Amino acid sequence: MKKGTLILEGGAVRGVFTSGVLDYLMEKDLYFSHVVGVSAGTCNGVNYVSRQIERTKKCMIHQEDEYDYYMGIRKFIKEKSLLNMDMIFDKFPNEIFPFDYDTYFNSDIYTEWVTTNCLTGKAEYMDSRESKEQLMKICRASSSMPLISPIVNIDGIPYLDGGLSDSIPIRRAMKYGNKKMVIVLTKNKGYRKKFVTKAKRKLYESAYKKYPELVKTLIKRPVIYNRTLDKIEQLEEEGKIFVIRPEVAMISRLERNMEKLEEFYRHGHEEMERRYDELTEYLG
């Protein structure tokens, strides 16, 4: 195990790039002492800690109709969710693609998964090493995208996607005190978020009128995200952090074409293989 922090960005199904990166690291038996993940980065992160090569890939890339977790517009209107979150965070880990809870719970890797508290609009960093249900609930909350996924209640508190409040938790990672930090991004270099439009702002205000602090966070998100990327690129140029990101065109965050998903996964695996010696040199 390497003394260092692994930071995993979200990005919905763009997370298959991260899956390819982590699968290569696991094939090389390279594990970090600390891991912090957000949204799809959380889903990738737990499978990395449980040491299950290709589990994320199997969950996200499959041809079987019975494993399809897209609900469709008709069910979206009824269920208030575009994705079948019960399938992803209950049937997948407990029945279809079994999650190795024992390995995860017994791991020495320090982990934190980012969620957004809807009442405060602030990030919270969570984990559970005792309850299977609690762990999957945290993963679900961390991955529940606004407007297309329902709010998740944990101990009576409403939560949504961690990417809303801390999309790339580099400042949180700095608090761990590790000199070496590796960041896996799911967007190309130079990418920046566009500001929230008036129409989208009204949509947020209507959907989350009970949670005014959450609405503020949603509106401010592009500004905070872009500043974080500025900081990351600065640290990268100074050689203080190691960043791996897609070098090909991004796929849609809700891409359904299996060939495109497979290609993006393979790109992550190949990119990590190409830069592995550079990574080990950085880690010393």
XYZ file of N, CA and C in Angstrom:
852
model
N 0.838 -1.194 0.000
C 0.000 0.000 0.000
C 0.877 1.250 0.000
N 0.549 2.204 -0.877
C 1.300 3.443 -0.986
C 0.701 4.514 -0.086
N 1.552 5.232 0.632
C 1.114 6.354 1.443
C 0.775 7.501 0.497
N -0.506 7.748 0.327
C -0.941 8.787 -0.587
C -2.451 8.813 -0.674
N -2.974 9.849 -1.315
C -4.417 10.029 -1.409
C -4.875 9.924 -2.854
N -5.894 9.120 -3.073
C -6.524 8.957 -4.378
C -7.852 9.709 -4.359
N -8.020 10.647 -5.300
C -9.225 11.489 -5.376
C -9.974 11.134 -6.651
N -11.248 10.784 -6.524
C -12.034 10.301 -7.655
C -13.212 11.215 -7.942
N -13.177 11.866 -9.103
C -14.279 12.734 -9.519
C -15.472 11.889 -9.958
N -16.667 12.498 -9.967
C -17.855 11.842 -10.477
C -18.008 12.080 -11.972
N -19.270 12.111 -12.430
C -19.498 12.325 -13.857
C -20.454 11.322 -14.460
N -21.297 10.675 -13.602
C -22.256 9.665 -14.068
C -21.518 8.571 -14.834
N -21.986 8.189 -16.036
C -21.365 7.050 -16.717
C -19.986 7.379 -17.278
N -19.590 8.644 -17.248
C -18.202 8.958 -17.591
C -17.246 8.283 -16.605
N -17.808 7.829 -15.485
C -17.017 7.127 -14.486
C -16.428 5.821 -14.995
N -16.853 5.350 -16.183
C -16.232 4.135 -16.727
C -14.762 4.392 -17.059
N -14.408 5.644 -17.334
C -12.989 5.984 -17.524
C -12.219 5.697 -16.240
N -12.759 6.171 -15.112
C -12.142 5.922 -13.803
C -12.063 4.432 -13.528
N -13.107 3.713 -13.903
C -13.117 2.266 -13.703
C -11.945 1.603 -14.416
N -11.673 2.037 -15.651
C -10.543 1.490 -16.388
C -9.217 1.804 -15.715
N -9.084 3.038 -15.210
C -7.865 3.445 -14.496
C -7.653 2.575 -13.258
N -8.705 2.440 -12.453
C -8.579 1.693 -11.197
C -8.376 0.200 -11.430
N -9.002 -0.337 -12.477
C -8.799 -1.756 -12.770
C -7.329 -2.035 -13.078
N -6.698 -1.120 -13.810
C -5.281 -1.319 -14.099
C -4.445 -1.246 -12.819
N -4.770 -0.287 -11.945
C -4.033 -0.185 -10.681
C -4.203 -1.451 -9.847
N -5.428 -1.998 -9.830
C -5.662 -3.221 -9.067
C -4.926 -4.404 -9.685
N -4.852 -4.436 -11.021
C -4.094 -5.495 -11.680
C -2.615 -5.433 -11.284
N -2.132 -4.216 -11.030
C -0.756 -4.011 -10.595
C -0.615 -4.100 -9.072
N -1.733 -4.364 -8.395
C -1.755 -4.466 -6.940
C -1.268 -3.177 -6.274
N -1.647 -2.037 -6.855
C -1.275 -0.736 -6.313
C -2.473 -0.114 -5.609
N -2.347 0.048 -4.300
C -3.428 0.615 -3.494
C -2.898 1.796 -2.680
N -3.763 2.786 -2.488
C -3.392 3.983 -1.740
C -3.943 3.910 -0.323
N -3.288 4.623 0.582
C -3.684 4.587 1.987
C -4.981 5.358 2.243
N -5.281 6.337 1.378
C -6.477 7.161 1.540
C -7.204 7.294 0.197
N -8.525 7.193 0.229
C -9.338 7.376 -0.977
C -10.544 8.235 -0.627
N -10.794 9.262 -1.452
C -11.993 10.078 -1.294
C -12.662 10.169 -2.662
N -13.970 9.924 -2.706
C -14.681 9.887 -3.984
C -16.001 10.623 -3.929
N -16.453 10.987 -5.121
C -17.696 11.742 -5.267
C -18.571 11.088 -6.335
N -19.837 10.869 -6.009
C -20.811 10.403 -6.998
C -20.328 9.107 -7.656
N -20.148 9.095 -8.992
C -19.641 7.896 -9.652
C -18.253 7.529 -9.129
N -17.516 8.539 -8.648
C -16.220 8.279 -8.028
C -16.358 7.471 -6.753
N -17.460 7.663 -6.048
C -17.744 6.853 -4.858
C -17.976 5.398 -5.251
N -18.784 5.192 -6.293
C -19.068 3.819 -6.745
C -17.791 3.127 -7.194
N -16.940 3.859 -7.907
C -15.647 3.302 -8.293
C -14.772 3.053 -7.079
N -14.798 3.984 -6.140
C -13.935 3.903 -4.974
C -14.220 2.702 -4.087
N -15.478 2.418 -3.836
C -15.800 1.282 -2.967
C -15.368 -0.034 -3.605
N -15.468 -0.118 -4.947
C -15.032 -1.339 -5.624
C -13.507 -1.469 -5.633
N -12.812 -0.348 -5.603
C -11.353 -0.348 -5.498
C -10.942 -0.834 -4.102
N -11.614 -0.346 -3.080
C -11.296 -0.748 -1.707
C -11.654 -2.222 -1.475
N -12.729 -2.699 -2.108
C -13.099 -4.111 -1.971
C -12.306 -5.006 -2.926
N -11.429 -4.383 -3.721
C -10.495 -5.089 -4.605
C -11.211 -5.970 -5.627
N -12.251 -5.419 -6.249
C -13.039 -6.177 -7.216
C -12.828 -5.617 -8.627
N -11.855 -6.197 -9.310
C -11.534 -5.774 -10.670
C -12.745 -5.994 -11.587
N -13.046 -4.974 -12.363
C -14.114 -4.960 -13.364
C -15.523 -4.970 -12.781
N -15.697 -4.856 -11.472
C -17.059 -4.838 -10.956
C -17.819 -3.593 -11.420
N -17.163 -2.425 -11.365
C -17.834 -1.213 -11.826
C -18.181 -1.330 -13.301
N -17.264 -1.862 -14.078
C -17.509 -2.037 -15.513
C -18.736 -2.914 -15.745
N -18.842 -4.010 -15.015
C -19.972 -4.916 -15.187
C -21.289 -4.238 -14.815
N -21.243 -3.383 -13.791
C -22.461 -2.683 -13.383
C -22.898 -1.642 -14.414
N -21.932 -1.035 -15.107
C -22.245 0.077 -15.999
C -22.333 -0.311 -17.462
N -21.678 -1.407 -17.850
C -21.670 -1.813 -19.256
C -22.180 -3.248 -19.364
N -23.410 -3.396 -19.839
C -23.984 -4.729 -20.004
C -25.092 -4.681 -21.054
N -25.272 -5.794 -21.729
C -26.254 -5.874 -22.821
C -27.614 -6.394 -22.354
N -27.643 -7.040 -21.196
C -28.883 -7.677 -20.740
C -29.952 -6.641 -20.381
N -31.120 -6.773 -20.961
C -32.212 -5.823 -20.708
C -32.636 -5.815 -19.245
N -32.566 -6.981 -18.597
C -33.025 -7.057 -17.206
C -32.102 -6.300 -16.252
N -30.895 -5.944 -16.719
C -29.976 -5.182 -15.891
C -29.990 -3.691 -16.226
N -30.858 -3.295 -17.143
C -30.927 -1.894 -17.567
C -31.511 -1.046 -16.437
N -30.760 -0.034 -15.995
C -31.221 0.780 -14.872
C -31.812 2.118 -15.301
N -32.011 2.320 -16.614
C -32.702 3.528 -17.079
C -34.207 3.306 -16.997
N -34.907 4.205 -16.331
C -36.335 4.029 -16.081
C -37.203 4.436 -17.273
N -36.750 5.423 -18.041
C -37.583 5.944 -19.121
C -38.461 7.088 -18.633
N -38.955 7.880 -19.570
C -39.730 9.077 -19.239
C -41.015 8.753 -18.500
N -41.704 7.719 -18.931
C -42.988 7.375 -18.288
C -42.784 7.024 -16.815
N -41.788 6.196 -16.528
C -41.517 5.835 -15.134
C -40.897 7.005 -14.373
N -40.167 7.857 -15.098
C -39.581 9.032 -14.461
C -40.668 9.920 -13.876
N -41.736 10.106 -14.620
C -42.856 10.933 -14.152
C -43.501 10.309 -12.915
N -43.600 8.982 -12.910
C -44.243 8.290 -11.787
C -43.313 8.148 -10.590
N -42.068 7.745 -10.838
C -41.131 7.439 -9.758
C -40.261 8.618 -9.341
N -40.290 9.710 -10.139
C -39.458 10.894 -9.866
C -37.965 10.565 -9.937
N -37.642 9.571 -10.765
C -36.239 9.193 -10.924
C -36.030 8.647 -12.326
N -34.987 9.136 -12.998
C -34.671 8.646 -14.334
C -33.907 7.327 -14.270
N -33.255 7.076 -13.126
C -32.475 5.862 -12.944
C -33.103 4.986 -11.872
N -33.005 3.684 -12.058
C -33.522 2.734 -11.071
C -32.479 2.578 -9.963
N -32.582 3.437 -8.956
C -31.584 3.450 -7.885
C -31.659 2.195 -7.012
N -32.842 1.575 -6.921
C -32.960 0.318 -6.178
C -32.162 -0.786 -6.869
N -32.201 -0.783 -8.189
C -31.438 -1.762 -8.957
C -29.938 -1.572 -8.711
N -29.484 -0.308 -8.802
C -28.056 -0.017 -8.715
C -27.492 -0.272 -7.327
N -28.256 0.104 -6.286
C -27.696 0.062 -4.930
C -28.308 -1.008 -4.032
N -29.119 -1.900 -4.607
C -29.651 -3.017 -3.839
C -29.455 -4.324 -4.606
N -30.091 -4.437 -5.769
C -29.997 -5.691 -6.520
C -28.593 -5.950 -7.050
N -27.952 -4.909 -7.579
C -26.600 -5.115 -8.090
C -25.650 -5.627 -7.005
N -25.493 -4.909 -5.875
C -24.499 -5.351 -4.876
C -24.895 -6.600 -4.104
N -26.168 -6.853 -3.975
C -26.612 -7.949 -3.117
C -27.061 -9.200 -3.877
N -27.280 -9.064 -5.196
C -27.759 -10.213 -5.956
C -27.013 -10.439 -7.267
N -26.952 -9.410 -8.109
C -26.498 -9.599 -9.491
C -24.981 -9.541 -9.624
N -24.381 -8.481 -9.101
C -22.919 -8.319 -9.115
C -22.462 -8.158 -7.667
N -22.375 -9.259 -6.918
C -22.150 -9.198 -5.464
C -20.955 -8.339 -5.056
N -21.205 -7.468 -4.092
C -20.156 -6.612 -3.549
C -19.497 -7.337 -2.383
N -18.173 -7.276 -2.321
C -17.419 -7.972 -1.271
C -17.362 -7.078 -0.026
N -18.406 -7.151 0.768
C -18.483 -6.330 1.981
C -17.374 -6.676 2.966
N -17.057 -7.958 3.087
C -16.045 -8.374 4.066
C -14.694 -7.732 3.777
N -14.273 -7.772 2.519
C -12.985 -7.159 2.159
C -13.022 -5.658 2.401
N -14.148 -5.033 2.048
C -14.275 -3.593 2.244
C -14.212 -3.243 3.730
N -15.002 -3.921 4.537
C -15.073 -3.610 5.966
C -13.745 -3.866 6.678
N -12.966 -4.807 6.181
C -11.697 -5.157 6.832
C -10.491 -4.426 6.241
N -10.726 -3.556 5.272
C -9.616 -2.861 4.619
C -8.999 -1.808 5.544
N -7.684 -1.621 5.394
C -6.967 -0.586 6.146
C -6.995 0.764 5.428
N -7.569 0.808 4.248
C -7.628 2.056 3.493
C -8.624 3.009 4.149
N -8.180 4.246 4.392
C -9.064 5.269 4.950
C -9.906 5.840 3.815
N -11.220 5.866 4.001
C -12.113 6.295 2.928
C -13.120 7.344 3.398
N -13.458 8.240 2.475
C -14.546 9.195 2.689
C -15.277 9.390 1.368
N -16.606 9.369 1.458
C -17.451 9.533 0.282
C -18.295 10.794 0.468
N -18.272 11.656 -0.546
C -18.866 12.982 -0.419
C -20.359 12.956 -0.713
N -21.128 13.573 0.179
C -22.558 13.779 -0.013
C -22.857 15.263 0.198
N -24.037 15.696 -0.235
C -24.450 17.077 -0.020
C -25.673 17.109 0.882
N -25.550 17.754 2.017
C -26.651 17.923 2.957
C -27.620 18.958 2.362
N -28.849 18.541 2.095
C -29.820 19.435 1.457
C -30.246 20.581 2.371
N -30.159 20.401 3.673
C -30.571 21.442 4.618
C -29.542 22.564 4.697
N -28.272 22.192 4.669
C -27.204 23.187 4.800
C -26.588 23.568 3.458
N -26.752 22.695 2.463
C -26.120 22.912 1.172
C -24.632 22.613 1.189
N -24.132 22.053 2.289
C -22.689 21.823 2.447
C -22.337 20.348 2.266
N -21.061 20.137 1.971
C -20.557 18.776 1.793
C -20.396 18.077 3.129
N -20.686 16.799 3.145
C -20.403 15.947 4.293
C -19.638 14.729 3.782
N -18.698 14.254 4.584
C -17.787 13.186 4.185
C -18.080 11.969 5.048
N -18.564 10.899 4.418
C -19.163 9.796 5.159
C -18.557 8.450 4.770
N -18.775 7.468 5.631
C -18.419 6.075 5.358
C -19.123 5.211 6.391
N -19.186 3.922 6.120
C -19.725 2.966 7.081
C -18.970 1.661 6.924
N -18.439 1.147 8.030
C -17.699 -0.117 8.012
C -18.406 -1.192 8.838
N -19.664 -0.949 9.161
C -20.392 -1.917 9.989
C -21.683 -2.385 9.339
N -22.371 -1.501 8.642
C -23.682 -1.826 8.094
C -23.666 -1.828 6.569
N -24.054 -2.946 5.972
C -24.158 -3.027 4.519
C -25.168 -2.022 3.993
N -26.299 -1.945 4.677
C -27.361 -1.051 4.235
C -26.921 0.404 4.299
N -26.219 0.768 5.384
C -25.775 2.154 5.544
C -24.736 2.523 4.486
N -23.823 1.604 4.196
C -22.810 1.873 3.184
C -23.459 2.134 1.832
N -24.401 1.289 1.432
C -25.047 1.468 0.134
C -25.936 2.714 0.108
N -26.465 3.074 1.253
C -27.266 4.300 1.324
C -26.376 5.525 1.117
N -25.159 5.480 1.676
C -24.203 6.577 1.486
C -23.802 6.662 0.010
N -23.519 5.506 -0.602
C -23.173 5.486 -2.031
C -24.325 6.046 -2.866
N -25.508 5.678 -2.497
C -26.698 6.142 -3.227
C -26.862 7.651 -3.097
N -26.700 8.150 -1.890
C -26.822 9.596 -1.673
C -25.752 10.343 -2.449
N -24.518 9.857 -2.396
C -23.404 10.504 -3.078
C -23.628 10.572 -4.577
N -24.430 9.627 -5.118
C -24.623 9.502 -6.559
C -25.981 9.998 -7.049
N -26.783 10.574 -6.180
C -28.133 10.991 -6.561
C -28.119 12.376 -7.192
N -28.096 12.399 -8.512
C -28.006 13.648 -9.259
C -29.279 14.477 -9.112
N -29.154 15.780 -9.008
C -30.332 16.638 -8.845
C -31.253 16.577 -10.058
N -32.536 16.699 -9.796
C -33.613 16.736 -10.793
C -33.934 15.374 -11.397
N -32.957 14.464 -11.479
C -33.248 13.167 -12.092
C -33.211 12.012 -11.098
N -32.851 12.297 -9.834
C -32.834 11.262 -8.793
C -33.476 11.813 -7.527
N -34.182 10.974 -6.779
C -34.807 11.444 -5.544
C -33.807 11.679 -4.422
N -34.175 12.515 -3.495
C -33.374 12.771 -2.301
C -33.278 11.494 -1.464
N -32.138 11.289 -0.830
C -31.910 10.113 0.014
C -31.831 10.558 1.472
N -32.600 9.924 2.322
C -32.579 10.255 3.745
C -31.660 9.296 4.500
N -30.709 9.884 5.233
C -29.801 9.106 6.081
C -29.935 9.640 7.499
N -30.410 8.794 8.389
C -30.636 9.192 9.782
C -31.512 10.445 9.871
N -32.519 10.502 9.002
C -33.482 11.593 9.045
C -33.050 12.874 8.355
N -31.873 12.870 7.715
C -31.370 14.068 7.042
C -31.363 13.825 5.537
N -31.863 14.793 4.748
C -31.913 14.623 3.286
C -30.570 14.930 2.625
N -30.159 14.054 1.696
C -28.889 14.226 0.993
C -29.068 14.055 -0.515
N -28.159 14.694 -1.258
C -28.065 14.509 -2.697
C -26.592 14.360 -3.092
N -26.362 14.313 -4.379
C -25.042 14.118 -4.984
C -23.949 14.974 -4.335
N -22.859 14.327 -3.964
C -21.747 15.049 -3.350
C -21.085 16.035 -4.283
N -21.240 15.813 -5.601
C -20.631 16.707 -6.566
C -21.217 18.101 -6.572
N -22.370 18.281 -5.957
C -22.992 19.603 -5.913
C -22.208 20.545 -5.012
N -21.659 20.015 -3.945
C -20.991 20.851 -2.941
C -19.469 20.722 -2.954
N -18.950 19.596 -3.455
C -17.490 19.399 -3.501
C -17.176 18.411 -4.616
N -17.169 18.907 -5.841
C -17.041 18.039 -7.012
C -15.711 17.308 -7.085
N -14.639 17.996 -6.695
C -13.303 17.384 -6.698
C -12.662 17.741 -5.354
N -12.784 16.877 -4.357
C -12.428 17.233 -2.969
C -10.928 17.292 -2.673
N -10.226 18.127 -3.411
C -8.779 18.217 -3.211
C -8.442 18.908 -1.895
N -9.218 19.915 -1.501
C -8.941 20.601 -0.236
C -9.197 19.672 0.947
N -10.224 18.852 0.837
C -10.477 17.848 1.870
C -9.311 16.866 1.930
N -8.829 16.459 0.765
C -7.728 15.500 0.702
C -6.458 16.058 1.328
N -6.248 17.368 1.203
C -5.049 17.981 1.775
C -5.020 17.853 3.296
N -6.194 17.745 3.900
C -6.269 17.631 5.354
C -5.767 16.288 5.858
N -5.661 15.299 4.973
C -5.160 13.990 5.392
C -3.669 14.042 5.689
N -2.996 15.041 5.133
C -1.573 15.213 5.419
C -0.623 14.438 4.533
N -1.132 13.775 3.498
C -0.255 13.020 2.600
C 0.412 13.953 1.590
N 1.694 13.732 1.330
C 2.424 14.551 0.372
C 2.077 14.200 -1.072
N 1.663 12.959 -1.292
C 1.356 12.507 -2.646
C -0.159 12.419 -2.853
N -0.630 13.041 -3.938
C -2.050 12.996 -4.269
C -2.222 12.669 -5.752
N -3.111 11.724 -6.022
C -3.423 11.317 -7.387
C -4.899 11.599 -7.642
N -5.198 12.337 -8.704
C -6.574 12.710 -9.014
C -6.991 12.080 -10.332
N -8.134 11.395 -10.327
C -8.705 10.856 -11.557
C -9.900 11.715 -11.936
N -9.766 12.443 -13.037
C -10.839 13.287 -13.544
C -11.572 12.574 -14.681
N -12.791 12.989 -14.955
C -13.571 12.341 -16.018
C -13.852 13.290 -17.180
N -13.227 14.466 -17.151
C -13.415 15.436 -18.231
C -12.060 15.866 -18.772
N -12.061 16.328 -20.004
C -10.819 16.711 -20.680
C -10.179 17.931 -20.041
N -8.873 18.075 -20.247
C -8.155 19.250 -19.760
C -8.712 20.504 -20.440
N -8.892 21.550 -19.663
C -9.435 22.790 -20.189
C -10.939 22.907 -20.051
N -11.592 21.808 -19.667
C -13.046 21.850 -19.484
C -13.413 22.791 -18.341
N -14.474 23.559 -18.546
C -15.023 24.402 -17.492
C -16.546 24.372 -17.583
N -17.199 24.413 -16.418
C -18.657 24.401 -16.388
C -19.222 25.758 -16.797
N -20.354 25.724 -17.501
C -21.052 26.953 -17.838
C -21.886 27.410 -16.642
N -22.100 28.706 -16.527
C -22.886 29.240 -15.427
C -24.348 28.794 -15.559
N -25.031 28.746 -14.430
C -26.431 28.333 -14.401
C -27.299 29.387 -15.084
N -28.118 28.959 -16.025
C -29.008 29.880 -16.730
C -30.187 30.273 -15.842
N -30.891 31.340 -16.226
C -32.065 31.779 -15.470
C -33.133 30.690 -15.455
N -33.299 30.008 -16.584
C -34.306 28.950 -16.675
C -33.982 27.796 -15.723
N -32.703 27.409 -15.680
C -32.322 26.314 -14.795
C -32.402 26.747 -13.340
N -32.079 27.994 -13.081
C -32.186 28.507 -11.722
C -33.628 28.415 -11.228
N -34.566 28.788 -12.076
C -35.986 28.695 -11.709
C -36.398 27.249 -11.488
N -35.830 26.352 -12.283
C -36.130 24.934 -12.130
C -35.637 24.422 -10.784
N -34.426 24.820 -10.405
C -33.885 24.446 -9.102
C -34.756 25.013 -7.971
N -35.125 26.275 -8.105
C -35.920 26.933 -7.061
C -37.281 26.277 -6.903
N -37.843 25.803 -8.011
C -39.145 25.129 -7.952
C -39.026 23.727 -7.369
N -38.010 22.990 -7.805
C -37.854 21.594 -7.367
C -37.425 21.487 -5.914
N -36.625 22.477 -5.449
C -36.056 22.391 -4.098
C -36.400 23.616 -3.253
N -37.644 24.051 -3.365
C -38.071 25.233 -2.608
C -38.001 25.019 -1.097
N -38.013 23.768 -0.661
C -37.879 23.466 0.768
C -36.431 23.597 1.242
N -35.511 23.671 0.285
C -34.097 23.646 0.631
C -33.361 24.832 0.002
N -33.569 26.037 0.519
C -32.953 27.237 -0.067
C -31.420 27.205 -0.065
N -30.805 26.587 0.950
C -29.345 26.518 0.981
C -28.811 25.596 -0.115
N -29.562 24.553 -0.405
C -29.194 23.657 -1.499
C -29.258 24.396 -2.834
N -30.296 25.202 -3.017
C -30.444 25.975 -4.252
C -29.243 26.910 -4.432
N -28.816 27.555 -3.354
C -27.642 28.436 -3.429
C -26.405 27.656 -3.871
N -26.265 26.454 -3.333
C -25.123 25.612 -3.685
C -25.170 25.219 -5.159
N -26.350 24.877 -5.636
C -26.515 24.497 -7.035
C -26.147 25.645 -7.973
N -26.538 26.836 -7.604
C -26.269 28.011 -8.439
C -24.779 28.370 -8.431
N -24.134 28.219 -7.278
C -22.714 28.569 -7.149
C -21.780 27.481 -7.671
N -22.314 26.305 -7.906
C -21.472 25.153 -8.240
C -20.490 25.397 -9.390
N -20.914 25.968 -10.532
C -19.950 26.160 -11.631
C -18.756 27.026 -11.232
N -19.002 28.069 -10.456
C -17.918 28.961 -10.039
C -16.912 28.205 -9.182
N -17.410 27.466 -8.192
C -16.528 26.708 -7.296
C -15.781 25.622 -8.063
N -16.497 24.948 -8.945
C -15.894 23.867 -9.726
C -14.753 24.394 -10.600
N -15.005 25.495 -11.275
C -13.987 26.054 -12.162
C -12.761 26.547 -11.392
N -12.983 27.117 -10.219
C -11.853 27.541 -9.386
C -11.029 26.336 -8.943
N -11.718 25.250 -8.628
C -11.020 24.031 -8.215
C -10.149 23.496 -9.347
N -10.675 23.517 -10.563
C -9.891 23.060 -11.706
C -8.689 23.969 -11.947
N -8.871 25.272 -11.746
C -7.739 26.201 -11.863
C -6.634 25.812 -10.886
N -7.037 25.495 -9.648
C -6.078 25.110 -8.611
C -5.385 23.792 -8.965
N -6.163 22.838 -9.453
C -5.608 21.536 -9.819
C -4.584 21.678 -10.933
N -4.911 22.460 -11.958
C -3.986 22.630 -13.077
C -2.713 23.354 -12.640
N -2.836 24.262 -11.682
C -1.664 24.950 -11.142
C -0.764 23.959 -10.409
N -1.350 23.159 -9.527
C -0.576 22.175 -8.768
C 0.034 21.115 -9.683
N -0.691 20.784 -10.736
C -0.192 19.804 -11.704
C 1.049 20.337 -12.416
N 0.995 21.591 -12.828
C 2.137 22.211 -13.505
C 3.357 22.294 -12.585
N 3.093 22.447 -11.284
C 4.181 22.531 -10.308
C 4.712 21.156 -9.913
N 4.080 20.099 -10.415
C 4.532 18.746 -10.112
C 4.157 18.268 -8.721
N 3.200 18.938 -8.093
C 2.828 18.589 -6.719
C 1.756 17.514 -6.652
N 1.013 17.333 -7.741
C -0.010 16.294 -7.788
C 0.104 15.552 -9.118
N -0.483 14.361 -9.153
C -0.523 13.571 -10.387
C -1.970 13.507 -10.836
N -2.230 13.934 -12.065
C -3.597 13.970 -12.583
C -3.696 13.091 -13.822
N -4.718 12.256 -13.860
C -5.004 11.485 -15.068
C -6.436 11.802 -15.484
N -6.620 12.063 -16.752
C -7.917 12.488 -17.293
C -8.071 11.943 -18.708
N -9.272 11.945 -19.275
C -9.456 11.474 -20.653
C -8.689 12.329 -21.647
N -8.089 11.668 -22.613
C -7.378 12.354 -23.688
C -8.141 12.249 -25.001
N -9.322 11.662 -24.956
C -10.199 11.573 -26.119
C -11.478 12.341 -25.809
N -12.336 12.497 -26.819
C -13.588 13.230 -26.624
C -14.435 12.568 -25.545
N -15.043 13.396 -24.688
C -15.885 12.883 -23.611
C -17.166 12.271 -24.165
N -17.674 11.292 -23.456
C -19.010 10.777 -23.756
C -20.023 11.562 -22.933
N -21.294 11.405 -23.253
C -22.357 12.047 -22.479
C -22.404 11.452 -21.078
N -22.812 12.251 -20.100
C -22.847 11.727 -18.726
C -23.922 10.664 -18.549
N -24.879 10.578 -19.501
C -25.901 9.526 -19.456
C -25.864 8.697 -20.744
N -24.667 8.527 -21.287
C -24.477 7.750 -22.514
C -25.013 6.326 -22.338
N -25.720 5.831 -23.368
C -26.280 4.487 -23.300
C -25.696 3.551 -24.350
N -24.930 4.096 -25.280
C -24.327 3.269 -26.318
C -23.214 2.422 -25.706
N -23.404 1.106 -25.720
C -22.473 0.203 -25.053
C -21.080 0.230 -25.673
N -21.012 0.429 -26.983
C -19.705 0.483 -27.639
C -18.922 1.709 -27.190
N -19.606 2.852 -27.079
C -18.944 4.076 -26.624
C -18.490 3.940 -25.170
N -19.325 3.300 -24.344
C -18.956 3.087 -22.946
C -17.736 2.168 -22.839
N -17.743 1.115 -23.630
C -16.623 0.181 -23.631
C -15.345 0.877 -24.081
N -15.440 1.720 -25.094
C -14.271 2.452 -25.591
C -13.730 3.418 -24.536
N -14.633 4.074 -23.809
C -14.201 5.031 -22.788
C -13.555 4.299 -21.612
N -14.104 3.140 -21.254
C -13.498 2.305 -20.214
C -12.092 1.875 -20.642
N -11.995 1.378 -21.874
C -10.714 0.894 -22.380
C -9.689 2.022 -22.445
N -10.154 3.225 -22.786
C -9.256 4.377 -22.821
C -8.672 4.643 -21.434
N -9.498 4.546 -20.391
C -9.009 4.741 -19.024
C -7.952 3.714 -18.665
N -8.199 2.460 -19.029
C -7.260 1.375 -18.736
C -5.949 1.592 -19.486
N -6.047 1.927 -20.765
C -4.849 2.123 -21.587
C -4.068 3.371 -21.173
N -4.791 4.423 -20.777
C -4.127 5.656 -20.369
C -3.351 5.441 -19.076
N -3.917 4.657 -18.151
C -3.199 4.365 -16.916
C -1.994 3.472 -17.194
N -2.145 2.536 -18.105
C -1.007 1.684 -18.488
C 0.099 2.530 -19.100
N -0.271 3.456 -19.968
C 0.709 4.311 -20.637
C 1.473 5.176 -19.647
N 0.793 5.612 -18.580
C 1.410 6.552 -17.652
C 1.829 5.900 -16.331
N 1.803 4.583 -16.289
C 2.064 3.897 -15.020
C 3.479 4.174 -14.499
N 4.451 4.139 -15.368
C 5.829 4.399 -14.933
C 5.963 5.838 -14.415
N 5.268 6.746 -15.075
C 5.261 8.146 -14.615
C 4.653 8.268 -13.229
N 3.586 7.491 -13.007
C 2.928 7.488 -11.698
C 3.850 6.942 -10.619
N 4.472 5.811 -10.874
C 5.343 5.208 -9.861
C 6.552 6.098 -9.570
N 7.028 6.800 -10.597
C 8.135 7.742 -10.378
C 7.681 8.895 -9.490
N 6.443 9.376 -9.727
C 5.887 10.457 -8.885
C 5.744 9.983 -7.442
N 5.281 8.756 -7.265
C 5.062 8.232 -5.915
C 6.382 7.922 -5.204
N 7.442 7.782 -5.983
C 8.747 7.551 -5.380
C 8.921 6.150 -4.858
